[in-house]
Amino acid sequence: MKQIHKQLLSWYKEHGRHQLPWRNTEEIYHVYLSEIMLQQTQVNRVRDEYYPQFLAKFPSLEALGDAPLDDVLAAWSGLGYYRRAKNLHATAQLTKNGLPQSLKELKKLPGIGDYTASAICCFGLEQDVPVVDTNIARVLKRYYALLNTPDKIVWEKAENFVNTKAPRAHNLALMDLGSMVCTPKNPNCQECPLQKGCQGKEEAELYTQTKKKEYIAMELFFGVYIKDGKVALELSSDNMYKEMLVLPKVEPLEENFLGSFKHSYTKYKLDVKLYKVEELEGDFTFLSPDEFSSAPISSLTKKAQKFF
Ligand code: SF4
């Protein structure tokens, strides 16, 4: 095991993604934020856009907890999965003096599960704990030839495999290895530092077959009502964009068709159709197009903007 740990670390030293900003900070709030953002969003988008912009607006946990939820949702706009932003905000309100420093306490906070708690403890606090994300799980399943294995067993393997002398570098190395070498398709075993002991390398893809993602196709119809140059928006009550501002839903109309576009959101493939409406009943927030960027508006609604 000692030899494998050594090879893994030396691979990481040479090939690891050391330049990622959340790997060069001692602020656990930054580590926590990056982990939440990275859950459903590509590394490059988080690194180049959302992470620096969000930190510029909310530089500390305290600033985040003090901010109105609408401001947090507006800063999150475009990242999707808005529950993450709400949980971040709720956690910040509960922990203004700092995040707890144990797995057990972290997991009591909104939106922090096994993975995020471990990542905070390991990457933010250098604690000797296993971390299992999809990349690490893939490496471990192949390395130990684990077929149809429950997550609990993969976590146990991860725990046994941790390099207790360098847990942070070890887990980051496994993560990068999964992302760059032990990829879902065509893993590059020739370049892998774990090659020698890997029990699954002959049929690597067999150990990580995944079900094809299933999508739900939906048609959505929205009304565009403009008064004094401002667009009517309502607070969404459905789960898809809960608490975000969206265009009001309407029944499909025979006339006043403005345009249509496709949009993907989580498991939904949406076919969106927009209609100009002359009158509306109910409570609405009216915003000018310029105000869209600073309001909690869904990316779907922003996309619709080009039609009005
Ligand atoms: S040897 Fe191949 S299958 Fe095994 S961990 Fe390395 S890249 Fe993955």
PDB file of C-alpha atoms and ligand atoms in Angstrom:
ATOM      1  CA  MET A   1       0.000   0.000   0.000  1.00  0.00           C
ATOM      2  CA  LYS A   2       2.854   2.361   0.841  1.00  0.00           C
ATOM      3  CA  GLN A   3       4.241   2.042  -2.677  1.00  0.00           C
ATOM      4  CA  ILE A   4       0.858   2.683  -4.288  1.00  0.00           C
ATOM      5  CA  HIS A   5       0.311   5.756  -2.135  1.00  0.00           C
ATOM      6  CA  LYS A   6       3.713   7.045  -3.160  1.00  0.00           C
ATOM      7  CA  GLN A   7       3.036   6.521  -6.862  1.00  0.00           C
ATOM      8  CA  LEU A   8      -0.362   8.182  -6.598  1.00  0.00           C
ATOM      9  CA  LEU A   9       1.103  11.231  -4.875  1.00  0.00           C
ATOM     10  CA  SER A  10       3.919  11.581  -7.322  1.00  0.00           C
ATOM     11  CA  TRP A  11       1.435  11.377 -10.218  1.00  0.00           C
ATOM     12  CA  TYR A  12      -0.626  14.080  -8.502  1.00  0.00           C
ATOM     13  CA  LYS A  13       2.394  16.284  -7.992  1.00  0.00           C
ATOM     14  CA  GLU A  14       3.069  16.257 -11.699  1.00  0.00           C
ATOM     15  CA  HIS A  15      -0.443  16.162 -13.202  1.00  0.00           C
ATOM     16  CA  GLY A  16      -2.882  17.382 -10.529  1.00  0.00           C
ATOM     17  CA  ARG A  17      -5.081  20.455 -11.011  1.00  0.00           C
ATOM     18  CA  HIS A  18      -3.210  22.446  -8.360  1.00  0.00           C
ATOM     19  CA  GLN A  19      -4.174  25.787  -9.864  1.00  0.00           C
ATOM     20  CA  LEU A  20      -7.880  25.519  -9.021  1.00  0.00           C
ATOM     21  CA  PRO A  21      -8.547  28.473  -6.701  1.00  0.00           C
ATOM     22  CA  TRP A  22     -10.381  26.429  -4.055  1.00  0.00           C
ATOM     23  CA  ARG A  23      -7.298  24.247  -3.731  1.00  0.00           C
ATOM     24  CA  ASN A  24      -5.231  27.295  -2.835  1.00  0.00           C
ATOM     25  CA  THR A  25      -7.163  28.677   0.069  1.00  0.00           C
ATOM     26  CA  GLU A  26      -7.340  28.122   3.778  1.00  0.00           C
ATOM     27  CA  GLU A  27     -10.886  29.467   3.988  1.00  0.00           C
ATOM     28  CA  ILE A  28     -13.259  26.585   4.553  1.00  0.00           C
ATOM     29  CA  TYR A  29     -16.136  28.763   3.376  1.00  0.00           C
ATOM     30  CA  HIS A  30     -14.429  28.889  -0.047  1.00  0.00           C
ATOM     31  CA  VAL A  31     -13.974  25.121  -0.071  1.00  0.00           C
ATOM     32  CA  TYR A  32     -17.586  24.622   0.963  1.00  0.00           C
ATOM     33  CA  LEU A  33     -18.875  27.021  -1.704  1.00  0.00           C
ATOM     34  CA  SER A  34     -16.816  25.363  -4.435  1.00  0.00           C
ATOM     35  CA  GLU A  35     -18.075  21.926  -3.457  1.00  0.00           C
ATOM     36  CA  ILE A  36     -21.700  23.025  -3.613  1.00  0.00           C
ATOM     37  CA  MET A  37     -21.195  24.720  -6.982  1.00  0.00           C
ATOM     38  CA  LEU A  38     -19.300  21.758  -8.429  1.00  0.00           C
ATOM     39  CA  GLN A  39     -22.077  19.310  -7.577  1.00  0.00           C
ATOM     40  CA  GLN A  40     -23.888  19.879 -10.860  1.00  0.00           C
ATOM     41  CA  THR A  41     -21.725  22.313 -12.781  1.00  0.00           C
ATOM     42  CA  GLN A  42     -18.575  21.895 -14.833  1.00  0.00           C
ATOM     43  CA  VAL A  43     -15.270  22.870 -13.254  1.00  0.00           C
ATOM     44  CA  ASN A  44     -14.413  25.511 -15.864  1.00  0.00           C
ATOM     45  CA  ARG A  45     -17.704  27.371 -15.478  1.00  0.00           C
ATOM     46  CA  VAL A  46     -17.387  27.369 -11.704  1.00  0.00           C
ATOM     47  CA  ARG A  47     -13.740  28.458 -11.777  1.00  0.00           C
ATOM     48  CA  ASP A  48     -14.092  31.186 -14.417  1.00  0.00           C
ATOM     49  CA  GLU A  49     -17.537  32.603 -13.726  1.00  0.00           C
ATOM     50  CA  TYR A  50     -19.616  31.639 -10.753  1.00  0.00           C
ATOM     51  CA  TYR A  51     -17.067  31.074  -7.996  1.00  0.00           C
ATOM     52  CA  PRO A  52     -15.232  34.424  -8.348  1.00  0.00           C
ATOM     53  CA  GLN A  53     -18.463  36.369  -8.954  1.00  0.00           C
ATOM     54  CA  PHE A  54     -20.227  34.832  -5.977  1.00  0.00           C
ATOM     55  CA  LEU A  55     -17.274  35.431  -3.669  1.00  0.00           C
ATOM     56  CA  ALA A  56     -17.015  39.034  -4.828  1.00  0.00           C
ATOM     57  CA  LYS A  57     -20.647  39.522  -3.744  1.00  0.00           C
ATOM     58  CA  PHE A  58     -20.546  37.388  -0.606  1.00  0.00           C
ATOM     59  CA  PRO A  59     -16.924  37.313   0.584  1.00  0.00           C
ATOM     60  CA  SER A  60     -17.677  35.564   3.874  1.00  0.00           C
ATOM     61  CA  LEU A  61     -20.188  33.218   5.430  1.00  0.00           C
ATOM     62  CA  GLU A  62     -21.391  36.148   7.505  1.00  0.00           C
ATOM     63  CA  ALA A  63     -21.966  38.325   4.429  1.00  0.00           C
ATOM     64  CA  LEU A  64     -23.842  35.465   2.800  1.00  0.00           C
ATOM     65  CA  GLY A  65     -26.049  34.900   5.852  1.00  0.00           C
ATOM     66  CA  ASP A  66     -26.827  38.628   6.122  1.00  0.00           C
ATOM     67  CA  ALA A  67     -27.820  38.958   2.469  1.00  0.00           C
ATOM     68  CA  PRO A  68     -31.465  38.671   1.375  1.00  0.00           C
ATOM     69  CA  LEU A  69     -32.267  35.303  -0.221  1.00  0.00           C
ATOM     70  CA  ASP A  70     -33.292  37.083  -3.450  1.00  0.00           C
ATOM     71  CA  ASP A  71     -29.752  38.461  -3.842  1.00  0.00           C
ATOM     72  CA  VAL A  72     -28.276  35.005  -3.338  1.00  0.00           C
ATOM     73  CA  LEU A  73     -30.665  33.486  -5.883  1.00  0.00           C
ATOM     74  CA  ALA A  74     -29.840  36.268  -8.334  1.00  0.00           C
ATOM     75  CA  ALA A  75     -26.111  35.515  -7.970  1.00  0.00           C
ATOM     76  CA  TRP A  76     -26.887  31.836  -8.502  1.00  0.00           C
ATOM     77  CA  SER A  77     -28.917  32.521 -11.625  1.00  0.00           C
ATOM     78  CA  GLY A  78     -27.747  30.339 -14.508  1.00  0.00           C
ATOM     79  CA  LEU A  79     -26.276  27.640 -12.273  1.00  0.00           C
ATOM     80  CA  GLY A  80     -29.591  25.792 -11.913  1.00  0.00           C
ATOM     81  CA  TYR A  81     -30.585  23.490  -9.069  1.00  0.00           C
ATOM     82  CA  TYR A  82     -31.578  26.503  -6.985  1.00  0.00           C
ATOM     83  CA  ARG A  83     -32.096  24.402  -3.888  1.00  0.00           C
ATOM     84  CA  ARG A  84     -28.306  24.501  -3.555  1.00  0.00           C
ATOM     85  CA  ALA A  85     -28.364  28.289  -3.221  1.00  0.00           C
ATOM     86  CA  LYS A  86     -31.179  28.171  -0.681  1.00  0.00           C
ATOM     87  CA  ASN A  87     -29.316  25.590   1.385  1.00  0.00           C
ATOM     88  CA  LEU A  88     -26.115  27.632   1.215  1.00  0.00           C
ATOM     89  CA  HIS A  89     -27.984  30.675   2.456  1.00  0.00           C
ATOM     90  CA  ALA A  90     -29.724  28.719   5.231  1.00  0.00           C
ATOM     91  CA  THR A  91     -26.420  27.192   6.334  1.00  0.00           C
ATOM     92  CA  ALA A  92     -24.736  30.600   6.335  1.00  0.00           C
ATOM     93  CA  GLN A  93     -27.489  31.958   8.577  1.00  0.00           C
ATOM     94  CA  LEU A  94     -26.957  29.109  11.021  1.00  0.00           C
ATOM     95  CA  THR A  95     -23.158  29.325  11.069  1.00  0.00           C
ATOM     96  CA  LYS A  96     -22.181  32.966  10.842  1.00  0.00           C
ATOM     97  CA  ASN A  97     -19.262  32.383  13.183  1.00  0.00           C
ATOM     98  CA  GLY A  98     -17.856  29.593  11.078  1.00  0.00           C
ATOM     99  CA  LEU A  99     -18.692  26.140   9.869  1.00  0.00           C
ATOM    100  CA  PRO A 100     -18.386  23.293  12.353  1.00  0.00           C
ATOM    101  CA  GLN A 101     -15.273  21.185  11.981  1.00  0.00           C
ATOM    102  CA  SER A 102     -16.568  17.649  12.306  1.00  0.00           C
ATOM    103  CA  LEU A 103     -18.372  15.338   9.889  1.00  0.00           C
ATOM    104  CA  LYS A 104     -21.159  14.773  12.363  1.00  0.00           C
ATOM    105  CA  GLU A 105     -21.914  18.459  12.951  1.00  0.00           C
ATOM    106  CA  LEU A 106     -21.532  19.413   9.297  1.00  0.00           C
ATOM    107  CA  LYS A 107     -24.073  16.793   8.246  1.00  0.00           C
ATOM    108  CA  LYS A 108     -26.712  18.425  10.440  1.00  0.00           C
ATOM    109  CA  LEU A 109     -26.666  21.507   8.184  1.00  0.00           C
ATOM    110  CA  PRO A 110     -29.032  22.021   5.229  1.00  0.00           C
ATOM    111  CA  GLY A 111     -27.767  20.499   1.997  1.00  0.00           C
ATOM    112  CA  ILE A 112     -24.607  18.966   3.485  1.00  0.00           C
ATOM    113  CA  GLY A 113     -24.500  15.205   2.986  1.00  0.00           C
ATOM    114  CA  ASP A 114     -21.773  12.588   3.288  1.00  0.00           C
ATOM    115  CA  TYR A 115     -19.769  13.795   0.323  1.00  0.00           C
ATOM    116  CA  THR A 116     -19.817  17.531   1.076  1.00  0.00           C
ATOM    117  CA  ALA A 117     -19.057  17.016   4.757  1.00  0.00           C
ATOM    118  CA  SER A 118     -16.090  14.795   3.893  1.00  0.00           C
ATOM    119  CA  ALA A 119     -14.832  17.198   1.252  1.00  0.00           C
ATOM    120  CA  ILE A 120     -14.952  20.118   3.716  1.00  0.00           C
ATOM    121  CA  CYS A 121     -13.163  18.093   6.410  1.00  0.00           C
ATOM    122  CA  CYS A 122     -10.533  16.726   4.061  1.00  0.00           C
ATOM    123  CA  PHE A 123      -9.892  19.582   1.600  1.00  0.00           C
ATOM    124  CA  GLY A 124     -10.604  22.453   3.984  1.00  0.00           C
ATOM    125  CA  LEU A 125      -9.322  21.032   7.261  1.00  0.00           C
ATOM    126  CA  GLU A 126      -6.886  18.331   6.148  1.00  0.00           C
ATOM    127  CA  GLN A 127      -8.650  15.696   8.202  1.00  0.00           C
ATOM    128  CA  ASP A 128      -7.944  12.049   7.635  1.00  0.00           C
ATOM    129  CA  VAL A 129     -11.311  11.045   6.158  1.00  0.00           C
ATOM    130  CA  PRO A 130     -12.374   9.234   2.989  1.00  0.00           C
ATOM    131  CA  VAL A 131     -13.997  11.230   0.186  1.00  0.00           C
ATOM    132  CA  VAL A 132     -16.125   9.577  -2.495  1.00  0.00           C
ATOM    133  CA  ASP A 133     -17.471  11.533  -5.438  1.00  0.00           C
ATOM    134  CA  THR A 134     -18.336  10.024  -8.846  1.00  0.00           C
ATOM    135  CA  ASN A 135     -14.722  10.207 -10.050  1.00  0.00           C
ATOM    136  CA  ILE A 136     -13.277   8.595  -6.943  1.00  0.00           C
ATOM    137  CA  ALA A 137     -16.019   5.962  -6.876  1.00  0.00           C
ATOM    138  CA  ARG A 138     -15.166   4.995 -10.450  1.00  0.00           C
ATOM    139  CA  VAL A 139     -11.456   4.625  -9.670  1.00  0.00           C
ATOM    140  CA  LEU A 140     -12.136   2.550  -6.553  1.00  0.00           C
ATOM    141  CA  LYS A 141     -14.730   0.309  -8.207  1.00  0.00           C
ATOM    142  CA  ARG A 142     -12.252  -0.517 -10.933  1.00  0.00           C
ATOM    143  CA  TYR A 143      -9.242  -0.780  -8.668  1.00  0.00           C
ATOM    144  CA  TYR A 144     -11.009  -3.250  -6.376  1.00  0.00           C
ATOM    145  CA  ALA A 145     -13.137  -4.807  -9.172  1.00  0.00           C
ATOM    146  CA  LEU A 146     -16.391  -3.997  -7.367  1.00  0.00           C
ATOM    147  CA  LEU A 147     -19.375  -5.109  -9.401  1.00  0.00           C
ATOM    148  CA  ASN A 148     -22.833  -3.728  -8.504  1.00  0.00           C
ATOM    149  CA  THR A 149     -21.521  -2.663  -5.130  1.00  0.00           C
ATOM    150  CA  PRO A 150     -23.534  -0.498  -2.700  1.00  0.00           C
ATOM    151  CA  ASP A 151     -22.164   2.957  -1.926  1.00  0.00           C
ATOM    152  CA  LYS A 152     -21.532   1.954   1.685  1.00  0.00           C
ATOM    153  CA  ILE A 153     -18.937  -0.622   0.595  1.00  0.00           C
ATOM    154  CA  VAL A 154     -17.255   1.876  -1.741  1.00  0.00           C
ATOM    155  CA  TRP A 155     -16.956   4.317   1.194  1.00  0.00           C
ATOM    156  CA  GLU A 156     -15.432   1.543   3.308  1.00  0.00           C
ATOM    157  CA  LYS A 157     -12.898   0.812   0.581  1.00  0.00           C
ATOM    158  CA  ALA A 158     -12.109   4.508   0.364  1.00  0.00           C
ATOM    159  CA  GLU A 159     -11.551   4.619   4.108  1.00  0.00           C
ATOM    160  CA  ASN A 160      -9.159   1.670   4.009  1.00  0.00           C
ATOM    161  CA  PHE A 161      -7.336   3.173   1.060  1.00  0.00           C
ATOM    162  CA  VAL A 162      -6.774   6.673   2.511  1.00  0.00           C
ATOM    163  CA  ASN A 163      -3.187   7.718   2.914  1.00  0.00           C
ATOM    164  CA  THR A 164      -3.337   8.890   6.517  1.00  0.00           C
ATOM    165  CA  LYS A 165      -0.089  10.817   6.154  1.00  0.00           C
ATOM    166  CA  ALA A 166      -1.411  12.945   3.277  1.00  0.00           C
ATOM    167  CA  PRO A 167      -5.205  12.542   3.145  1.00  0.00           C
ATOM    168  CA  ARG A 168      -5.891  15.796   1.300  1.00  0.00           C
ATOM    169  CA  ALA A 169      -3.416  15.193  -1.528  1.00  0.00           C
ATOM    170  CA  HIS A 170      -4.453  11.542  -1.672  1.00  0.00           C
ATOM    171  CA  ASN A 171      -8.148  12.269  -2.167  1.00  0.00           C
ATOM    172  CA  LEU A 172      -7.513  15.118  -4.595  1.00  0.00           C
ATOM    173  CA  ALA A 173      -5.215  12.797  -6.552  1.00  0.00           C
ATOM    174  CA  LEU A 174      -7.939  10.151  -6.807  1.00  0.00           C
ATOM    175  CA  MET A 175     -10.409  12.781  -7.912  1.00  0.00           C
ATOM    176  CA  ASP A 176      -8.104  14.066 -10.651  1.00  0.00           C
ATOM    177  CA  LEU A 177      -7.180  10.556 -11.680  1.00  0.00           C
ATOM    178  CA  GLY A 178     -10.867   9.754 -12.185  1.00  0.00           C
ATOM    179  CA  SER A 179     -11.370  12.938 -14.164  1.00  0.00           C
ATOM    180  CA  MET A 180      -8.254  12.727 -16.339  1.00  0.00           C
ATOM    181  CA  VAL A 181      -7.112   9.087 -16.589  1.00  0.00           C
ATOM    182  CA  CYS A 182      -9.657   6.626 -15.233  1.00  0.00           C
ATOM    183  CA  THR A 183     -12.387   8.187 -17.363  1.00  0.00           C
ATOM    184  CA  PRO A 184     -15.829   6.608 -17.855  1.00  0.00           C
ATOM    185  CA  LYS A 185     -14.957   5.524 -21.398  1.00  0.00           C
ATOM    186  CA  ASN A 186     -11.536   4.332 -22.545  1.00  0.00           C
ATOM    187  CA  PRO A 187      -9.534   4.747 -19.328  1.00  0.00           C
ATOM    188  CA  ASN A 188      -5.866   5.349 -20.008  1.00  0.00           C
ATOM    189  CA  CYS A 189      -4.501   2.500 -17.883  1.00  0.00           C
ATOM    190  CA  GLN A 190      -1.035   2.821 -19.433  1.00  0.00           C
ATOM    191  CA  GLU A 191      -0.617   6.214 -17.745  1.00  0.00           C
ATOM    192  CA  CYS A 192      -2.235   5.261 -14.459  1.00  0.00           C
ATOM    193  CA  PRO A 193      -0.198   5.172 -11.248  1.00  0.00           C
ATOM    194  CA  LEU A 194      -2.559   2.499  -9.860  1.00  0.00           C
ATOM    195  CA  GLN A 195      -2.122   0.198 -12.818  1.00  0.00           C
ATOM    196  CA  LYS A 196      -0.014  -2.387 -11.023  1.00  0.00           C
ATOM    197  CA  GLY A 197      -2.513  -3.220  -8.304  1.00  0.00           C
ATOM    198  CA  CYS A 198      -5.697  -2.550 -10.283  1.00  0.00           C
ATOM    199  CA  GLN A 199      -7.916  -5.625 -10.272  1.00  0.00           C
ATOM    200  CA  GLY A 200     -10.431  -4.303 -12.786  1.00  0.00           C
ATOM    201  CA  LYS A 201      -8.221  -2.835 -15.498  1.00  0.00           C
ATOM    202  CA  GLU A 202      -8.844  -5.641 -18.030  1.00  0.00           C
ATOM    203  CA  GLU A 203     -12.565  -4.879 -18.175  1.00  0.00           C
ATOM    204  CA  ALA A 204     -12.627  -1.445 -16.591  1.00  0.00           C
ATOM    205  CA  GLU A 205     -15.887  -0.252 -18.124  1.00  0.00           C
ATOM    206  CA  LEU A 206     -17.730  -3.288 -16.800  1.00  0.00           C
ATOM    207  CA  TYR A 207     -17.402  -2.025 -13.228  1.00  0.00           C
ATOM    208  CA  THR A 208     -18.901   1.374 -13.865  1.00  0.00           C
ATOM    209  CA  GLN A 209     -21.721   0.817 -16.285  1.00  0.00           C
ATOM    210  CA  THR A 210     -24.342   3.434 -15.689  1.00  0.00           C
ATOM    211  CA  LYS A 211     -27.970   3.599 -16.625  1.00  0.00           C
ATOM    212  CA  LYS A 212     -28.712   5.989 -19.458  1.00  0.00           C
ATOM    213  CA  LYS A 213     -30.106   9.187 -18.037  1.00  0.00           C
ATOM    214  CA  GLU A 214     -33.829   9.435 -18.594  1.00  0.00           C
ATOM    215  CA  TYR A 215     -35.346  12.757 -19.540  1.00  0.00           C
ATOM    216  CA  ILE A 216     -38.876  14.023 -19.265  1.00  0.00           C
ATOM    217  CA  ALA A 217     -40.088  15.992 -22.274  1.00  0.00           C
ATOM    218  CA  MET A 218     -42.509  18.833 -21.523  1.00  0.00           C
ATOM    219  CA  GLU A 219     -44.132  21.683 -23.369  1.00  0.00           C
ATOM    220  CA  LEU A 220     -44.452  24.957 -21.453  1.00  0.00           C
ATOM    221  CA  PHE A 221     -46.433  28.021 -22.501  1.00  0.00           C
ATOM    222  CA  PHE A 222     -45.630  31.456 -21.103  1.00  0.00           C
ATOM    223  CA  GLY A 223     -47.254  34.814 -21.515  1.00  0.00           C
ATOM    224  CA  VAL A 224     -45.303  37.999 -22.104  1.00  0.00           C
ATOM    225  CA  TYR A 225     -47.147  41.013 -20.736  1.00  0.00           C
ATOM    226  CA  ILE A 226     -45.358  44.340 -21.005  1.00  0.00           C
ATOM    227  CA  LYS A 227     -46.510  47.510 -19.273  1.00  0.00           C
ATOM    228  CA  ASP A 228     -44.545  50.781 -19.436  1.00  0.00           C
ATOM    229  CA  GLY A 229     -41.548  48.906 -20.812  1.00  0.00           C
ATOM    230  CA  LYS A 230     -41.555  46.441 -17.916  1.00  0.00           C
ATOM    231  CA  VAL A 231     -42.243  42.720 -18.088  1.00  0.00           C
ATOM    232  CA  ALA A 232     -44.670  40.936 -15.753  1.00  0.00           C
ATOM    233  CA  LEU A 233     -43.070  38.137 -13.726  1.00  0.00           C
ATOM    234  CA  GLU A 234     -44.498  35.967 -10.997  1.00  0.00           C
ATOM    235  CA  LEU A 235     -43.035  33.945  -8.173  1.00  0.00           C
ATOM    236  CA  SER A 236     -42.912  30.360  -9.327  1.00  0.00           C
ATOM    237  CA  SER A 237     -44.803  27.948  -7.136  1.00  0.00           C
ATOM    238  CA  ASP A 238     -43.848  24.733  -8.906  1.00  0.00           C
ATOM    239  CA  ASN A 239     -40.839  22.734  -7.837  1.00  0.00           C
ATOM    240  CA  MET A 240     -38.888  23.387 -10.974  1.00  0.00           C
ATOM    241  CA  TYR A 241     -38.173  27.055 -10.259  1.00  0.00           C
ATOM    242  CA  LYS A 242     -39.541  27.443  -6.767  1.00  0.00           C
ATOM    243  CA  GLU A 243     -39.173  31.000  -5.432  1.00  0.00           C
ATOM    244  CA  MET A 244     -37.630  32.258  -8.662  1.00  0.00           C
ATOM    245  CA  LEU A 245     -39.290  34.888 -10.821  1.00  0.00           C
ATOM    246  CA  VAL A 246     -40.716  33.418 -14.013  1.00  0.00           C
ATOM    247  CA  LEU A 247     -42.979  34.544 -16.830  1.00  0.00           C
ATOM    248  CA  PRO A 248     -46.638  33.760 -16.096  1.00  0.00           C
ATOM    249  CA  LYS A 249     -47.856  30.441 -17.477  1.00  0.00           C
ATOM    250  CA  VAL A 250     -50.712  30.594 -19.985  1.00  0.00           C
ATOM    251  CA  GLU A 251     -52.763  28.152 -22.013  1.00  0.00           C
ATOM    252  CA  PRO A 252     -51.500  27.781 -25.611  1.00  0.00           C
ATOM    253  CA  LEU A 253     -52.994  30.536 -27.735  1.00  0.00           C
ATOM    254  CA  GLU A 254     -54.061  30.617 -31.358  1.00  0.00           C
ATOM    255  CA  GLU A 255     -52.469  33.988 -31.991  1.00  0.00           C
ATOM    256  CA  ASN A 256     -49.820  36.424 -30.695  1.00  0.00           C
ATOM    257  CA  PHE A 257     -47.134  33.761 -30.906  1.00  0.00           C
ATOM    258  CA  LEU A 258     -43.753  35.359 -30.181  1.00  0.00           C
ATOM    259  CA  GLY A 259     -41.410  32.424 -30.595  1.00  0.00           C
ATOM    260  CA  SER A 260     -40.218  29.132 -29.165  1.00  0.00           C
ATOM    261  CA  PHE A 261     -36.984  27.608 -27.927  1.00  0.00           C
ATOM    262  CA  LYS A 262     -35.645  24.445 -26.340  1.00  0.00           C
ATOM    263  CA  HIS A 263     -34.301  24.426 -22.808  1.00  0.00           C
ATOM    264  CA  SER A 264     -32.886  21.692 -20.580  1.00  0.00           C
ATOM    265  CA  TYR A 265     -33.294  21.833 -16.846  1.00  0.00           C
ATOM    266  CA  THR A 266     -32.258  18.958 -14.572  1.00  0.00           C
ATOM    267  CA  LYS A 267     -34.169  15.941 -15.938  1.00  0.00           C
ATOM    268  CA  TYR A 268     -36.499  18.020 -18.102  1.00  0.00           C
ATOM    269  CA  LYS A 269     -36.202  18.680 -21.828  1.00  0.00           C
ATOM    270  CA  LEU A 270     -38.468  21.647 -22.313  1.00  0.00           C
ATOM    271  CA  ASP A 271     -40.120  22.973 -25.413  1.00  0.00           C
ATOM    272  CA  VAL A 272     -40.975  26.561 -24.498  1.00  0.00           C
ATOM    273  CA  LYS A 273     -43.518  28.657 -26.387  1.00  0.00           C
ATOM    274  CA  LEU A 274     -44.094  32.356 -25.763  1.00  0.00           C
ATOM    275  CA  TYR A 275     -47.217  34.420 -26.446  1.00  0.00           C
ATOM    276  CA  LYS A 276     -47.846  38.127 -26.144  1.00  0.00           C
ATOM    277  CA  VAL A 277     -50.784  38.736 -23.807  1.00  0.00           C
ATOM    278  CA  GLU A 278     -52.868  41.900 -23.582  1.00  0.00           C
ATOM    279  CA  GLU A 279     -54.130  41.497 -20.048  1.00  0.00           C
ATOM    280  CA  LEU A 280     -53.311  39.521 -16.932  1.00  0.00           C
ATOM    281  CA  GLU A 281     -54.908  38.962 -13.580  1.00  0.00           C
ATOM    282  CA  GLY A 282     -53.020  38.439 -10.354  1.00  0.00           C
ATOM    283  CA  ASP A 283     -49.967  39.776  -8.502  1.00  0.00           C
ATOM    284  CA  PHE A 284     -46.900  40.410 -10.578  1.00  0.00           C
ATOM    285  CA  THR A 285     -43.467  41.944 -10.269  1.00  0.00           C
ATOM    286  CA  PHE A 286     -42.691  44.268 -13.165  1.00  0.00           C
ATOM    287  CA  LEU A 287     -39.055  44.488 -14.208  1.00  0.00           C
ATOM    288  CA  SER A 288     -37.305  46.271 -17.034  1.00  0.00           C
ATOM    289  CA  PRO A 289     -34.939  44.101 -19.107  1.00  0.00           C
ATOM    290  CA  ASP A 290     -31.995  45.913 -17.430  1.00  0.00           C
ATOM    291  CA  GLU A 291     -33.183  44.756 -14.021  1.00  0.00           C
ATOM    292  CA  PHE A 292     -33.151  41.097 -15.035  1.00  0.00           C
ATOM    293  CA  SER A 293     -29.477  40.582 -14.229  1.00  0.00           C
ATOM    294  CA  SER A 294     -29.832  41.515 -10.563  1.00  0.00           C
ATOM    295  CA  ALA A 295     -33.125  39.715  -9.864  1.00  0.00           C
ATOM    296  CA  PRO A 296     -33.704  36.041  -8.958  1.00  0.00           C
ATOM    297  CA  ILE A 297     -34.690  35.039 -12.450  1.00  0.00           C
ATOM    298  CA  SER A 298     -34.401  31.551 -13.921  1.00  0.00           C
ATOM    299  CA  SER A 299     -32.106  30.934 -16.876  1.00  0.00           C
ATOM    300  CA  LEU A 300     -35.177  29.868 -18.873  1.00  0.00           C
ATOM    301  CA  THR A 301     -36.739  33.305 -18.374  1.00  0.00           C
ATOM    302  CA  LYS A 302     -33.463  35.001 -19.295  1.00  0.00           C
ATOM    303  CA  LYS A 303     -33.339  32.947 -22.475  1.00  0.00           C
ATOM    304  CA  ALA A 304     -36.876  34.076 -23.313  1.00  0.00           C
ATOM    305  CA  GLN A 305     -35.749  37.714 -23.158  1.00  0.00           C
ATOM    306  CA  LYS A 306     -34.593  37.779 -26.764  1.00  0.00           C
ATOM    307  CA  PHE A 307     -38.217  37.411 -27.883  1.00  0.00           C
ATOM    308  CA  PHE A 308     -39.479  40.628 -26.314  1.00  0.00           C
TER     309      PHE A 308
HETATM  310  S1  SF4 B   1      -5.493   0.953 -14.099  1.00  0.00           S
HETATM  311 FE1  SF4 B   1      -7.062   1.632 -15.483  1.00  0.00          FE
HETATM  312  S2  SF4 B   1      -8.979   0.928 -14.629  1.00  0.00           S
HETATM  313 FE2  SF4 B   1      -7.439   0.740 -13.035  1.00  0.00          FE
HETATM  314  S3  SF4 B   1      -7.630   2.647 -11.857  1.00  0.00           S
HETATM  315 FE3  SF4 B   1      -6.065   2.956 -13.416  1.00  0.00          FE
HETATM  316  S4  SF4 B   1      -7.110   3.849 -15.192  1.00  0.00           S
HETATM  317 FE4  SF4 B   1      -8.662   2.966 -13.833  1.00  0.00          FE
END
